[in-house]
């Protein structure tokens, strides 16, 4: 089993009309065994969310690192980090460890300074991809790509985006042994963040 | 292969560990105490090779004492201690890893949280707050028992009963003979030993 599949994760982020959504499962496992059902992999940084899929220890380490760097940025710059900047910071932090990487594959989702949706995904050494529809990451990417490609439409409103994200994630993780056991969805609009727990299959 | 079990209840945490210190075909010692007191209201139960077990738990407990001495008696919350422990493990991970899996149990006074909390930490430094947990092969046998029997608002006797049930299951079904177990409780009155199979004495 690959080191990126040791703990299990599933993350999807999608854009909507003047909003973005990001969803993750909440399983923490040690290979086949499930340890916890409330291990969230999506972390908020003002108007941006970072989803970290991969080895749980590096998920926690990178969350701590990003929080530290975000706080330092805000102290020095006296302004908030936009999602583009956060994504670039993350990419740099990962490439610094090019020959001994963090085993995570992050996604960044947020609203930029003009409240335009922003999405990016990257691999474990920080190679970014910027899209305008959806990004996925984790142990069920094959499933998630299929679900997203089928269900996604441009310019979905908040409630429709929530429904699409939830269905795409739930259907994907139900066919993956290593992810699932609960799910959390966040929708970011210019007025704030709506967070909901999904009722998922606990198996 | 060590067994470490922990159960959180209303008012504290029960930690249990086997007492054998063995390698290959030889048992060096059968009265080892693998549960170290970290502070007046927290303890760390560790599994792993004896060298790392002793080194890591002493390092953490001494550093937590140092914090208290340096900061005018200020006591770290269980959450803070667990995250400190994780940080040390995570830093060592890519230098010279400690091969330890631990359960950290602590009690926070009502002004903090007013209840016991249990933290599961694996050797890769993934940290998760849990209601009950096991490390080692024991988890294959004991997690299901705890899944069935644990509820919110247990008292100390009920929590000890669950731990006893787990130990008895291991005696019947686990191939390795673990004749001695030490059981400790962490509650408002501190860390104390409830029972042991063999007296740890000076160790």
mmCIF file of C-alpha atoms in Angstrom:
data_model
loop_
_atom_site.group_PDB
_atom_site.id
_atom_site.type_symbol
_atom_site.label_atom_id
_atom_site.label_comp_id
_atom_site.label_asym_id
_atom_site.label_seq_id
_atom_site.Cartn_x
_atom_site.Cartn_y
_atom_site.Cartn_z
ATOM 1 C CA UNK A 1 0.000 0.000 0.000
ATOM 2 C CA UNK A 2 1.322 3.449 -0.923
ATOM 3 C CA UNK A 3 2.138 5.892 1.876
ATOM 4 C CA UNK A 4 -0.446 8.314 0.469
ATOM 5 C CA UNK A 5 -3.130 5.670 1.005
ATOM 6 C CA UNK A 6 -2.215 4.785 4.595
ATOM 7 C CA UNK A 7 -4.810 6.933 6.380
ATOM 8 C CA UNK A 8 -7.443 7.452 3.659
ATOM 9 C CA UNK A 9 -9.118 10.671 2.521
ATOM 10 C CA UNK A 10 -11.500 12.135 -0.053
ATOM 11 C CA UNK A 11 -11.766 15.829 -0.903
ATOM 12 C CA UNK A 12 -13.751 17.635 -3.609
ATOM 13 C CA UNK A 13 -13.876 21.366 -4.294
ATOM 14 C CA UNK A 14 -16.218 22.987 -6.840
ATOM 15 C CA UNK A 15 -17.065 26.456 -8.077
ATOM 16 C CA UNK A 16 -20.550 27.882 -8.278
ATOM 17 C CA UNK A 17 -22.073 31.268 -9.085
ATOM 18 C CA UNK A 18 -20.104 33.681 -6.876
ATOM 19 C CA UNK A 19 -19.415 30.861 -4.455
ATOM 20 C CA UNK A 20 -17.119 27.879 -3.916
ATOM 21 C CA UNK A 21 -17.742 24.660 -2.074
ATOM 22 C CA UNK A 22 -15.348 22.161 -0.527
ATOM 23 C CA UNK A 23 -16.196 18.800 0.980
ATOM 24 C CA UNK A 24 -14.209 16.105 2.748
ATOM 25 C CA UNK A 25 -14.790 12.783 4.407
ATOM 26 C CA UNK A 26 -14.002 12.406 8.120
ATOM 27 C CA UNK A 27 -12.347 8.994 8.424
ATOM 28 C CA UNK A 28 -8.978 8.461 10.052
ATOM 29 C CA UNK A 29 -7.701 4.941 9.493
ATOM 30 C CA UNK A 30 -4.557 2.899 9.886
ATOM 31 C CA UNK A 31 -4.764 0.874 6.683
ATOM 32 C CA UNK A 32 -7.838 -1.352 7.040
ATOM 33 C CA UNK A 33 -8.663 -0.337 10.615
ATOM 34 C CA UNK A 34 -10.742 2.775 11.336
ATOM 35 C CA UNK A 35 -9.477 4.833 14.278
ATOM 36 C CA UNK A 36 -11.722 7.885 14.259
ATOM 37 C CA UNK A 37 -14.782 9.249 12.415
ATOM 38 C CA UNK A 38 -14.258 12.946 13.073
ATOM 39 C CA UNK A 39 -10.885 13.657 11.524
ATOM 40 C CA UNK A 40 -11.548 16.654 9.294
ATOM 41 C CA UNK A 41 -9.169 17.378 6.437
ATOM 42 C CA UNK A 42 -10.453 20.805 5.432
ATOM 43 C CA UNK A 43 -9.168 23.901 7.227
ATOM 44 C CA UNK A 44 -10.361 27.493 7.010
ATOM 45 C CA UNK A 45 -8.099 30.480 6.386
ATOM 46 C CA UNK A 46 -10.405 33.548 6.289
ATOM 47 C CA UNK A 47 -12.204 33.333 2.924
ATOM 48 C CA UNK A 48 -10.144 30.369 1.721
ATOM 49 C CA UNK A 49 -10.280 26.698 2.520
ATOM 50 C CA UNK A 50 -7.424 24.254 2.203
ATOM 51 C CA UNK A 51 -8.220 20.562 1.891
ATOM 52 C CA UNK A 52 -5.311 18.250 2.716
ATOM 53 C CA UNK A 53 -5.503 14.629 1.608
ATOM 54 C CA UNK A 54 -2.783 12.108 2.341
ATOM 55 C CA UNK A 55 -0.745 11.023 5.347
ATOM 56 C CA UNK A 56 -2.540 12.280 8.478
ATOM 57 C CA UNK A 57 0.595 13.384 10.306
ATOM 58 C CA UNK A 58 1.617 15.586 7.381
ATOM 59 C CA UNK A 59 -1.968 16.903 7.102
ATOM 60 C CA UNK A 60 -1.669 18.092 10.719
ATOM 61 C CA UNK A 61 1.900 19.362 10.298
ATOM 62 C CA UNK A 62 1.005 21.314 7.151
ATOM 63 C CA UNK A 63 -2.116 22.767 8.813
ATOM 64 C CA UNK A 64 0.062 24.041 11.666
ATOM 65 C CA UNK A 65 2.645 25.412 9.210
ATOM 66 C CA UNK A 66 0.025 27.154 7.082
ATOM 67 C CA UNK A 67 -1.663 28.689 10.144
ATOM 68 C CA UNK A 68 1.715 29.987 11.287
ATOM 69 C CA UNK A 69 2.591 31.444 7.875
ATOM 70 C CA UNK A 70 -0.891 32.955 7.432
ATOM 71 C CA UNK A 71 -0.654 34.670 10.835
ATOM 72 C CA UNK A 72 2.839 35.951 10.030
ATOM 73 C CA UNK A 73 1.625 37.274 6.664
ATOM 74 C CA UNK A 74 -1.293 39.092 8.289
ATOM 75 C CA UNK A 75 0.959 40.649 10.927
ATOM 76 C CA UNK A 76 3.435 41.883 8.335
ATOM 77 C CA UNK A 77 1.111 42.776 5.461
ATOM 78 C CA UNK A 78 -1.835 43.953 7.577
ATOM 79 C CA UNK A 79 -4.230 42.325 5.119
ATOM 80 C CA UNK A 80 -5.734 38.908 4.526
ATOM 81 C CA UNK A 81 -4.144 36.256 2.376
ATOM 82 C CA UNK A 82 -6.037 35.706 -0.869
ATOM 83 C CA UNK A 83 -6.545 32.104 -2.031
ATOM 84 C CA UNK A 84 -4.092 32.599 -4.913
ATOM 85 C CA UNK A 85 -1.360 33.665 -2.503
ATOM 86 C CA UNK A 86 -2.195 30.812 -0.125
ATOM 87 C CA UNK A 87 -2.026 28.325 -2.975
ATOM 88 C CA UNK A 88 1.339 29.695 -4.074
ATOM 89 C CA UNK A 89 2.672 29.578 -0.494
ATOM 90 C CA UNK A 90 1.560 25.969 -0.190
ATOM 91 C CA UNK A 91 3.201 25.107 -3.496
ATOM 92 C CA UNK A 92 6.494 26.646 -2.333
ATOM 93 C CA UNK A 93 6.365 24.934 1.065
ATOM 94 C CA UNK A 94 5.926 21.593 -0.677
ATOM 95 C CA UNK A 95 8.679 22.102 -3.238
ATOM 96 C CA UNK A 96 11.123 23.061 -0.494
ATOM 97 C CA UNK A 97 10.905 19.397 0.499
ATOM 98 C CA UNK A 98 11.317 18.204 -3.090
ATOM 99 C CA UNK A 99 13.603 15.274 -2.175
ATOM 100 C CA UNK A 100 11.865 14.362 1.070
ATOM 101 C CA UNK A 101 8.290 15.508 0.545
ATOM 102 C CA UNK A 102 5.255 15.891 2.726
ATOM 103 C CA UNK A 103 2.897 13.108 1.690
ATOM 104 C CA UNK A 104 -0.109 15.285 1.026
ATOM 105 C CA UNK A 105 -2.039 16.336 -2.077
ATOM 106 C CA UNK A 106 -3.815 19.580 -1.258
ATOM 107 C CA UNK A 107 -6.651 21.510 -2.822
ATOM 108 C CA UNK A 108 -7.257 25.219 -2.266
ATOM 109 C CA UNK A 109 -10.690 26.798 -2.678
ATOM 110 C CA UNK A 110 -11.809 30.328 -1.904
ATOM 111 C CA UNK A 111 -13.093 33.709 -2.971
ATOM 112 C CA UNK A 112 -10.474 36.206 -4.051
ATOM 113 C CA UNK A 113 -10.384 39.944 -3.313
ATOM 114 C CA UNK A 114 -13.148 40.573 -5.895
ATOM 115 C CA UNK A 115 -15.244 37.695 -4.502
ATOM 116 C CA UNK A 116 -14.488 35.650 -7.620
ATOM 117 C CA UNK A 117 -14.240 31.887 -7.074
ATOM 118 C CA UNK A 118 -10.743 30.396 -7.042
ATOM 119 C CA UNK A 119 -9.699 26.736 -7.184
ATOM 120 C CA UNK A 120 -6.369 24.989 -7.302
ATOM 121 C CA UNK A 121 -5.028 21.517 -6.759
ATOM 122 C CA UNK A 122 -1.494 20.254 -6.490
ATOM 123 C CA UNK A 123 0.591 17.137 -6.134
ATOM 124 C CA UNK A 124 2.865 16.294 -3.208
ATOM 125 C CA UNK A 125 5.754 18.369 -4.551
ATOM 126 C CA UNK A 126 3.642 21.429 -5.212
ATOM 127 C CA UNK A 127 2.896 21.311 -8.948
ATOM 128 C CA UNK A 128 -0.294 23.381 -9.187
ATOM 129 C CA UNK A 129 -3.228 23.172 -11.508
ATOM 130 C CA UNK A 130 -5.783 25.975 -11.729
ATOM 131 C CA UNK A 131 -9.262 25.101 -12.911
ATOM 132 C CA UNK A 132 -12.607 26.812 -13.004
ATOM 133 C CA UNK A 133 -14.821 23.786 -12.379
ATOM 134 C CA UNK A 134 -13.667 21.245 -9.792
ATOM 135 C CA UNK A 135 -10.621 19.676 -8.154
ATOM 136 C CA UNK A 136 -10.435 16.364 -6.320
ATOM 137 C CA UNK A 137 -7.880 14.660 -4.101
ATOM 138 C CA UNK A 138 -7.519 11.534 -1.993
ATOM 139 C CA UNK A 139 -7.883 7.758 -2.245
ATOM 140 C CA UNK A 140 -11.067 7.789 -4.357
ATOM 141 C CA UNK A 141 -10.037 10.232 -7.100
ATOM 142 C CA UNK A 142 -11.168 7.907 -9.898
ATOM 143 C CA UNK A 143 -14.646 7.767 -8.397
ATOM 144 C CA UNK A 144 -14.722 11.493 -7.692
ATOM 145 C CA UNK A 145 -13.648 12.515 -11.204
ATOM 146 C CA UNK A 146 -16.456 10.410 -12.637
ATOM 147 C CA UNK A 147 -19.076 11.837 -10.290
ATOM 148 C CA UNK A 148 -17.950 15.451 -10.738
ATOM 149 C CA UNK A 149 -17.769 15.237 -14.539
ATOM 150 C CA UNK A 150 -21.305 13.873 -14.599
ATOM 151 C CA UNK A 151 -22.982 16.087 -12.014
ATOM 152 C CA UNK A 152 -21.172 19.405 -12.458
ATOM 153 C CA UNK A 153 -22.795 22.410 -14.166
ATOM 154 C CA UNK A 154 -21.501 25.949 -14.429
ATOM 155 C CA UNK A 155 -22.940 28.746 -12.258
ATOM 156 C CA UNK A 156 -24.788 26.703 -9.693
ATOM 157 C CA UNK A 157 -26.366 28.617 -6.838
ATOM 158 C CA UNK A 158 -25.475 27.863 -3.217
ATOM 159 C CA UNK A 159 -28.091 25.213 -2.478
ATOM 160 C CA UNK A 160 -27.622 23.411 -5.801
ATOM 161 C CA UNK A 161 -23.826 23.492 -5.348
ATOM 162 C CA UNK A 162 -24.228 22.025 -1.866
ATOM 163 C CA UNK A 163 -26.415 19.219 -3.205
ATOM 164 C CA UNK A 164 -24.068 18.470 -6.114
ATOM 165 C CA UNK A 165 -20.955 18.428 -3.926
ATOM 166 C CA UNK A 166 -22.605 16.209 -1.327
ATOM 167 C CA UNK A 167 -23.926 13.654 -3.811
ATOM 168 C CA UNK A 168 -20.627 13.526 -5.701
ATOM 169 C CA UNK A 169 -18.646 12.942 -2.500
ATOM 170 C CA UNK A 170 -21.012 10.427 -0.915
ATOM 171 C CA UNK A 171 -21.305 8.295 -4.033
ATOM 172 C CA UNK A 172 -17.508 8.304 -4.470
ATOM 173 C CA UNK A 173 -16.536 7.353 -0.921
ATOM 174 C CA UNK A 174 -19.170 4.605 -0.709
ATOM 175 C CA UNK A 175 -17.162 2.651 -3.253
ATOM 176 C CA UNK A 176 -13.838 3.261 -1.480
ATOM 177 C CA UNK A 177 -12.845 1.288 1.586
ATOM 178 C CA UNK A 178 -10.395 3.869 2.887
ATOM 179 C CA UNK A 179 -12.591 6.962 2.866
ATOM 180 C CA UNK A 180 -16.038 7.850 4.137
ATOM 181 C CA UNK A 181 -17.271 7.333 7.721
ATOM 182 C CA UNK A 182 -18.854 10.805 7.749
ATOM 183 C CA UNK A 183 -18.558 13.945 5.632
ATOM 184 C CA UNK A 184 -18.378 17.724 6.055
ATOM 185 C CA UNK A 185 -19.270 20.345 3.423
ATOM 186 C CA UNK A 186 -18.407 24.065 3.451
ATOM 187 C CA UNK A 187 -19.868 26.608 0.994
ATOM 188 C CA UNK A 188 -18.110 30.000 0.847
ATOM 189 C CA UNK A 189 -20.034 33.039 -0.353
ATOM 190 C CA UNK A 190 -19.238 36.726 -0.011
ATOM 191 C CA UNK A 191 -21.645 36.826 2.930
ATOM 192 C CA UNK A 192 -19.955 34.059 4.844
ATOM 193 C CA UNK A 193 -19.462 30.330 5.157
ATOM 194 C CA UNK A 194 -22.196 27.694 5.469
ATOM 195 C CA UNK A 195 -20.933 24.437 6.984
ATOM 196 C CA UNK A 196 -22.918 21.239 7.220
ATOM 197 C CA UNK A 197 -22.287 17.673 8.358
ATOM 198 C CA UNK A 198 -23.620 15.020 5.994
ATOM 199 C CA UNK A 199 -25.397 11.893 7.174
ATOM 200 C CA UNK A 200 -23.204 9.290 5.551
ATOM 201 C CA UNK A 201 -22.843 5.526 5.576
ATOM 202 C CA UNK A 202 -20.653 4.640 8.570
ATOM 203 C CA UNK A 203 -18.955 1.719 6.963
ATOM 204 C CA UNK B 1 3.915 -6.718 20.742
ATOM 205 C CA UNK B 2 2.563 -4.352 23.382
ATOM 206 C CA UNK B 3 -1.026 -3.821 24.305
ATOM 207 C CA UNK B 4 -2.245 -0.392 25.304
ATOM 208 C CA UNK B 5 -5.923 0.328 26.038
ATOM 209 C CA UNK B 6 -7.660 3.553 27.038
ATOM 210 C CA UNK B 7 -11.271 4.413 27.913
ATOM 211 C CA UNK B 8 -12.586 7.899 28.618
ATOM 212 C CA UNK B 9 -15.457 8.275 31.088
ATOM 213 C CA UNK B 10 -17.329 11.069 32.844
ATOM 214 C CA UNK B 11 -14.694 12.414 35.203
ATOM 215 C CA UNK B 12 -11.494 10.900 33.845
ATOM 216 C CA UNK B 13 -9.686 8.321 31.798
ATOM 217 C CA UNK B 14 -8.669 4.708 32.416
ATOM 218 C CA UNK B 15 -5.362 3.626 30.862
ATOM 219 C CA UNK B 16 -4.177 0.042 30.778
ATOM 220 C CA UNK B 17 -1.037 -1.579 29.381
ATOM 221 C CA UNK B 18 0.559 -4.982 29.472
ATOM 222 C CA UNK B 19 3.674 -5.297 31.586
ATOM 223 C CA UNK B 20 5.957 -7.462 29.524
ATOM 224 C CA UNK B 21 9.306 -6.356 28.158
ATOM 225 C CA UNK B 22 10.346 -8.936 25.608
ATOM 226 C CA UNK B 23 12.335 -9.321 22.428
ATOM 227 C CA UNK B 24 12.414 -12.293 20.077
ATOM 228 C CA UNK B 25 12.161 -15.437 22.248
ATOM 229 C CA UNK B 26 13.225 -13.824 25.502
ATOM 230 C CA UNK B 27 11.196 -12.034 28.180
ATOM 231 C CA UNK B 28 13.509 -9.581 29.920
ATOM 232 C CA UNK B 29 10.959 -8.357 32.422
ATOM 233 C CA UNK B 30 7.309 -8.922 33.255
ATOM 234 C CA UNK B 31 6.645 -6.018 35.601
ATOM 235 C CA UNK B 32 7.314 -3.040 33.352
ATOM 236 C CA UNK B 33 5.182 0.073 33.838
ATOM 237 C CA UNK B 34 4.452 1.513 30.406
ATOM 238 C CA UNK B 35 2.194 4.300 31.674
ATOM 239 C CA UNK B 36 4.119 7.447 32.608
ATOM 240 C CA UNK B 37 2.695 10.319 34.630
ATOM 241 C CA UNK B 38 3.159 13.549 32.646
ATOM 242 C CA UNK B 39 1.583 16.058 35.012
ATOM 243 C CA UNK B 40 -0.611 15.961 38.109
ATOM 244 C CA UNK B 41 -3.575 15.195 35.878
ATOM 245 C CA UNK B 42 -2.323 13.378 32.818
ATOM 246 C CA UNK B 43 -0.535 10.201 31.824
ATOM 247 C CA UNK B 44 0.980 8.709 28.678
ATOM 248 C CA UNK B 45 0.638 5.009 27.896
ATOM 249 C CA UNK B 46 3.225 3.971 25.328
ATOM 250 C CA UNK B 47 3.846 0.907 23.188
ATOM 251 C CA UNK B 48 6.995 0.172 21.245
ATOM 252 C CA UNK B 49 10.611 -0.975 21.647
ATOM 253 C CA UNK B 50 11.768 -0.437 25.215
ATOM 254 C CA UNK B 51 14.475 2.044 24.220
ATOM 255 C CA UNK B 52 12.090 4.424 22.458
ATOM 256 C CA UNK B 53 9.323 3.784 24.979
ATOM 257 C CA UNK B 54 11.431 4.881 27.948
ATOM 258 C CA UNK B 55 13.322 7.621 26.114
ATOM 259 C CA UNK B 56 10.240 9.216 24.611
ATOM 260 C CA UNK B 57 8.013 9.116 27.698
ATOM 261 C CA UNK B 58 10.777 10.455 29.958
ATOM 262 C CA UNK B 59 11.611 13.209 27.435
ATOM 263 C CA UNK B 60 7.987 14.326 27.218
ATOM 264 C CA UNK B 61 7.288 14.154 30.952
ATOM 265 C CA UNK B 62 10.458 16.079 31.849
ATOM 266 C CA UNK B 63 9.731 18.775 29.283
ATOM 267 C CA UNK B 64 6.206 19.198 30.583
ATOM 268 C CA UNK B 65 7.591 19.532 34.127
ATOM 269 C CA UNK B 66 10.062 22.092 32.784
ATOM 270 C CA UNK B 67 7.215 24.107 31.288
ATOM 271 C CA UNK B 68 5.500 24.192 34.657
ATOM 272 C CA UNK B 69 8.684 25.221 36.440
ATOM 273 C CA UNK B 70 9.483 27.893 33.863
ATOM 274 C CA UNK B 71 5.975 29.319 33.821
ATOM 275 C CA UNK B 72 5.269 29.736 37.516
ATOM 276 C CA UNK B 73 3.368 26.509 37.982
ATOM 277 C CA UNK B 74 1.068 26.977 34.971
ATOM 278 C CA UNK B 75 -0.320 23.591 33.972
ATOM 279 C CA UNK B 76 -0.776 22.641 30.365
ATOM 280 C CA UNK B 77 -4.200 21.370 29.355
ATOM 281 C CA UNK B 78 -4.480 17.803 28.054
ATOM 282 C CA UNK B 79 -5.077 19.168 24.551
ATOM 283 C CA UNK B 80 -1.881 21.224 24.776
ATOM 284 C CA UNK B 81 0.152 18.296 26.107
ATOM 285 C CA UNK B 82 -1.134 16.034 23.338
ATOM 286 C CA UNK B 83 -0.239 18.567 20.664
ATOM 287 C CA UNK B 84 3.197 19.098 22.215
ATOM 288 C CA UNK B 85 3.747 15.345 22.165
ATOM 289 C CA UNK B 86 2.620 15.184 18.530
ATOM 290 C CA UNK B 87 4.951 18.031 17.610
ATOM 291 C CA UNK B 88 7.952 16.228 19.103
ATOM 292 C CA UNK B 89 7.050 12.991 17.323
ATOM 293 C CA UNK B 90 6.487 14.832 14.036
ATOM 294 C CA UNK B 91 9.826 16.649 14.226
ATOM 295 C CA UNK B 92 11.660 13.413 14.997
ATOM 296 C CA UNK B 93 9.803 11.594 12.205
ATOM 297 C CA UNK B 94 12.107 12.749 9.421
ATOM 298 C CA UNK B 95 15.267 12.815 11.537
ATOM 299 C CA UNK B 96 15.307 9.788 13.797
ATOM 300 C CA UNK B 97 11.783 8.540 14.427
ATOM 301 C CA UNK B 98 10.525 7.239 17.754
ATOM 302 C CA UNK B 99 8.784 3.951 17.001
ATOM 303 C CA UNK B 100 6.163 4.525 19.638
ATOM 304 C CA UNK B 101 2.379 4.397 19.524
ATOM 305 C CA UNK B 102 0.709 6.101 22.443
ATOM 306 C CA UNK B 103 -2.485 6.966 24.238
ATOM 307 C CA UNK B 104 -2.452 10.181 26.235
ATOM 308 C CA UNK B 105 -5.156 10.518 28.871
ATOM 309 C CA UNK B 106 -5.801 13.535 31.024
ATOM 310 C CA UNK B 107 -8.329 15.324 33.183
ATOM 311 C CA UNK B 108 -9.027 19.039 32.904
ATOM 312 C CA UNK B 109 -10.640 20.848 35.826
ATOM 313 C CA UNK B 110 -14.130 22.355 35.266
ATOM 314 C CA UNK B 111 -12.693 25.770 34.458
ATOM 315 C CA UNK B 112 -11.047 24.110 31.463
ATOM 316 C CA UNK B 113 -13.164 21.248 30.201
ATOM 317 C CA UNK B 114 -14.357 19.454 33.355
ATOM 318 C CA UNK B 115 -13.880 15.991 31.975
ATOM 319 C CA UNK B 116 -11.409 13.381 30.914
ATOM 320 C CA UNK B 117 -9.962 13.373 27.421
ATOM 321 C CA UNK B 118 -8.101 10.641 25.590
ATOM 322 C CA UNK B 119 -5.794 11.174 22.625
ATOM 323 C CA UNK B 120 -4.649 8.458 20.200
ATOM 324 C CA UNK B 121 -1.261 8.990 18.572
ATOM 325 C CA UNK B 122 0.492 6.669 16.178
ATOM 326 C CA UNK B 123 4.201 6.412 15.412
ATOM 327 C CA UNK B 124 3.821 8.737 12.397
ATOM 328 C CA UNK B 125 2.519 11.461 14.755
ATOM 329 C CA UNK B 126 -1.098 11.435 13.606
ATOM 330 C CA UNK B 127 -3.170 12.722 16.531
ATOM 331 C CA UNK B 128 -6.856 12.114 17.154
ATOM 332 C CA UNK B 129 -9.091 12.750 20.133
ATOM 333 C CA UNK B 130 -11.095 9.600 20.859
ATOM 334 C CA UNK B 131 -13.513 8.244 23.450
ATOM 335 C CA UNK B 132 -11.684 4.927 23.619
ATOM 336 C CA UNK B 133 -8.696 3.452 21.828
ATOM 337 C CA UNK B 134 -6.107 0.727 21.550
ATOM 338 C CA UNK B 135 -2.618 0.422 20.196
ATOM 339 C CA UNK B 136 -1.080 -2.731 18.817
ATOM 340 C CA UNK B 137 -2.628 -6.070 17.938
ATOM 341 C CA UNK B 138 -5.031 -5.524 20.826
ATOM 342 C CA UNK B 139 -7.028 -3.185 18.609
ATOM 343 C CA UNK B 140 -8.094 -6.091 16.409
ATOM 344 C CA UNK B 141 -9.755 -7.693 19.432
ATOM 345 C CA UNK B 142 -10.738 -4.829 21.679
ATOM 346 C CA UNK B 143 -12.073 -2.027 19.464
ATOM 347 C CA UNK B 144 -15.247 -3.954 18.678
ATOM 348 C CA UNK B 145 -15.887 -4.601 22.371
ATOM 349 C CA UNK B 146 -15.492 -0.912 23.141
ATOM 350 C CA UNK B 147 -17.634 0.070 20.125
ATOM 351 C CA UNK B 148 -20.434 -1.983 21.624
ATOM 352 C CA UNK B 149 -20.094 -1.161 25.315
ATOM 353 C CA UNK B 150 -18.949 2.472 25.474
ATOM 354 C CA UNK B 151 -21.545 5.217 25.931
ATOM 355 C CA UNK B 152 -21.425 8.841 26.989
ATOM 356 C CA UNK B 153 -21.489 9.428 30.769
ATOM 357 C CA UNK B 154 -19.909 6.235 32.086
ATOM 358 C CA UNK B 155 -18.650 6.140 35.640
ATOM 359 C CA UNK B 156 -15.266 4.837 36.732
ATOM 360 C CA UNK B 157 -16.469 1.311 37.582
ATOM 361 C CA UNK B 158 -18.148 0.922 34.209
ATOM 362 C CA UNK B 159 -15.047 2.137 32.389
ATOM 363 C CA UNK B 160 -12.834 -0.287 34.344
ATOM 364 C CA UNK B 161 -15.316 -3.062 33.542
ATOM 365 C CA UNK B 162 -14.887 -2.385 29.819
ATOM 366 C CA UNK B 163 -11.091 -2.488 30.181
ATOM 367 C CA UNK B 164 -11.333 -5.760 32.130
ATOM 368 C CA UNK B 165 -13.538 -7.230 29.406
ATOM 369 C CA UNK B 166 -10.907 -6.297 26.808
ATOM 370 C CA UNK B 167 -8.104 -7.835 28.852
ATOM 371 C CA UNK B 168 -10.077 -11.054 29.325
ATOM 372 C CA UNK B 169 -10.738 -11.244 25.582
ATOM 373 C CA UNK B 170 -7.022 -10.931 24.904
ATOM 374 C CA UNK B 171 -6.282 -13.694 27.422
ATOM 375 C CA UNK B 172 -8.615 -16.013 25.534
ATOM 376 C CA UNK B 173 -7.966 -15.104 21.907
ATOM 377 C CA UNK B 174 -4.617 -13.356 21.565
ATOM 378 C CA UNK B 175 -1.831 -15.775 20.695
ATOM 379 C CA UNK B 176 0.786 -13.994 22.793
ATOM 380 C CA UNK B 177 0.691 -14.600 26.500
ATOM 381 C CA UNK B 178 0.425 -11.340 28.430
ATOM 382 C CA UNK B 179 0.045 -12.445 32.045
ATOM 383 C CA UNK B 180 0.308 -9.004 33.658
ATOM 384 C CA UNK B 181 -1.562 -5.771 33.014
ATOM 385 C CA UNK B 182 -1.249 -2.474 34.848
ATOM 386 C CA UNK B 183 -4.365 -0.294 35.052
ATOM 387 C CA UNK B 184 -4.204 3.391 35.973
ATOM 388 C CA UNK B 185 -6.860 6.042 36.418
ATOM 389 C CA UNK B 186 -6.492 9.761 35.645
ATOM 390 C CA UNK B 187 -9.125 11.923 37.304
ATOM 391 C CA UNK B 188 -9.563 14.988 39.494
ATOM 392 C CA UNK B 189 -7.490 13.356 42.217
ATOM 393 C CA UNK B 190 -4.549 12.815 39.898
ATOM 394 C CA UNK B 191 -2.856 9.778 38.409
ATOM 395 C CA UNK B 192 -2.925 6.580 40.424
ATOM 396 C CA UNK B 193 -2.566 2.863 39.893
ATOM 397 C CA UNK B 194 -5.775 0.876 40.280
ATOM 398 C CA UNK B 195 -4.271 -2.549 39.906
ATOM 399 C CA UNK B 196 -1.300 -4.364 38.463
ATOM 400 C CA UNK B 197 -0.353 -7.934 37.631
ATOM 401 C CA UNK B 198 3.197 -7.533 38.938
ATOM 402 C CA UNK B 199 4.584 -4.711 41.077
ATOM 403 C CA UNK B 200 6.668 -2.367 38.877
ATOM 404 C CA UNK B 201 8.877 -1.615 41.917
ATOM 405 C CA UNK B 202 11.919 0.337 40.788
ATOM 406 C CA UNK B 203 12.007 0.257 37.064
#
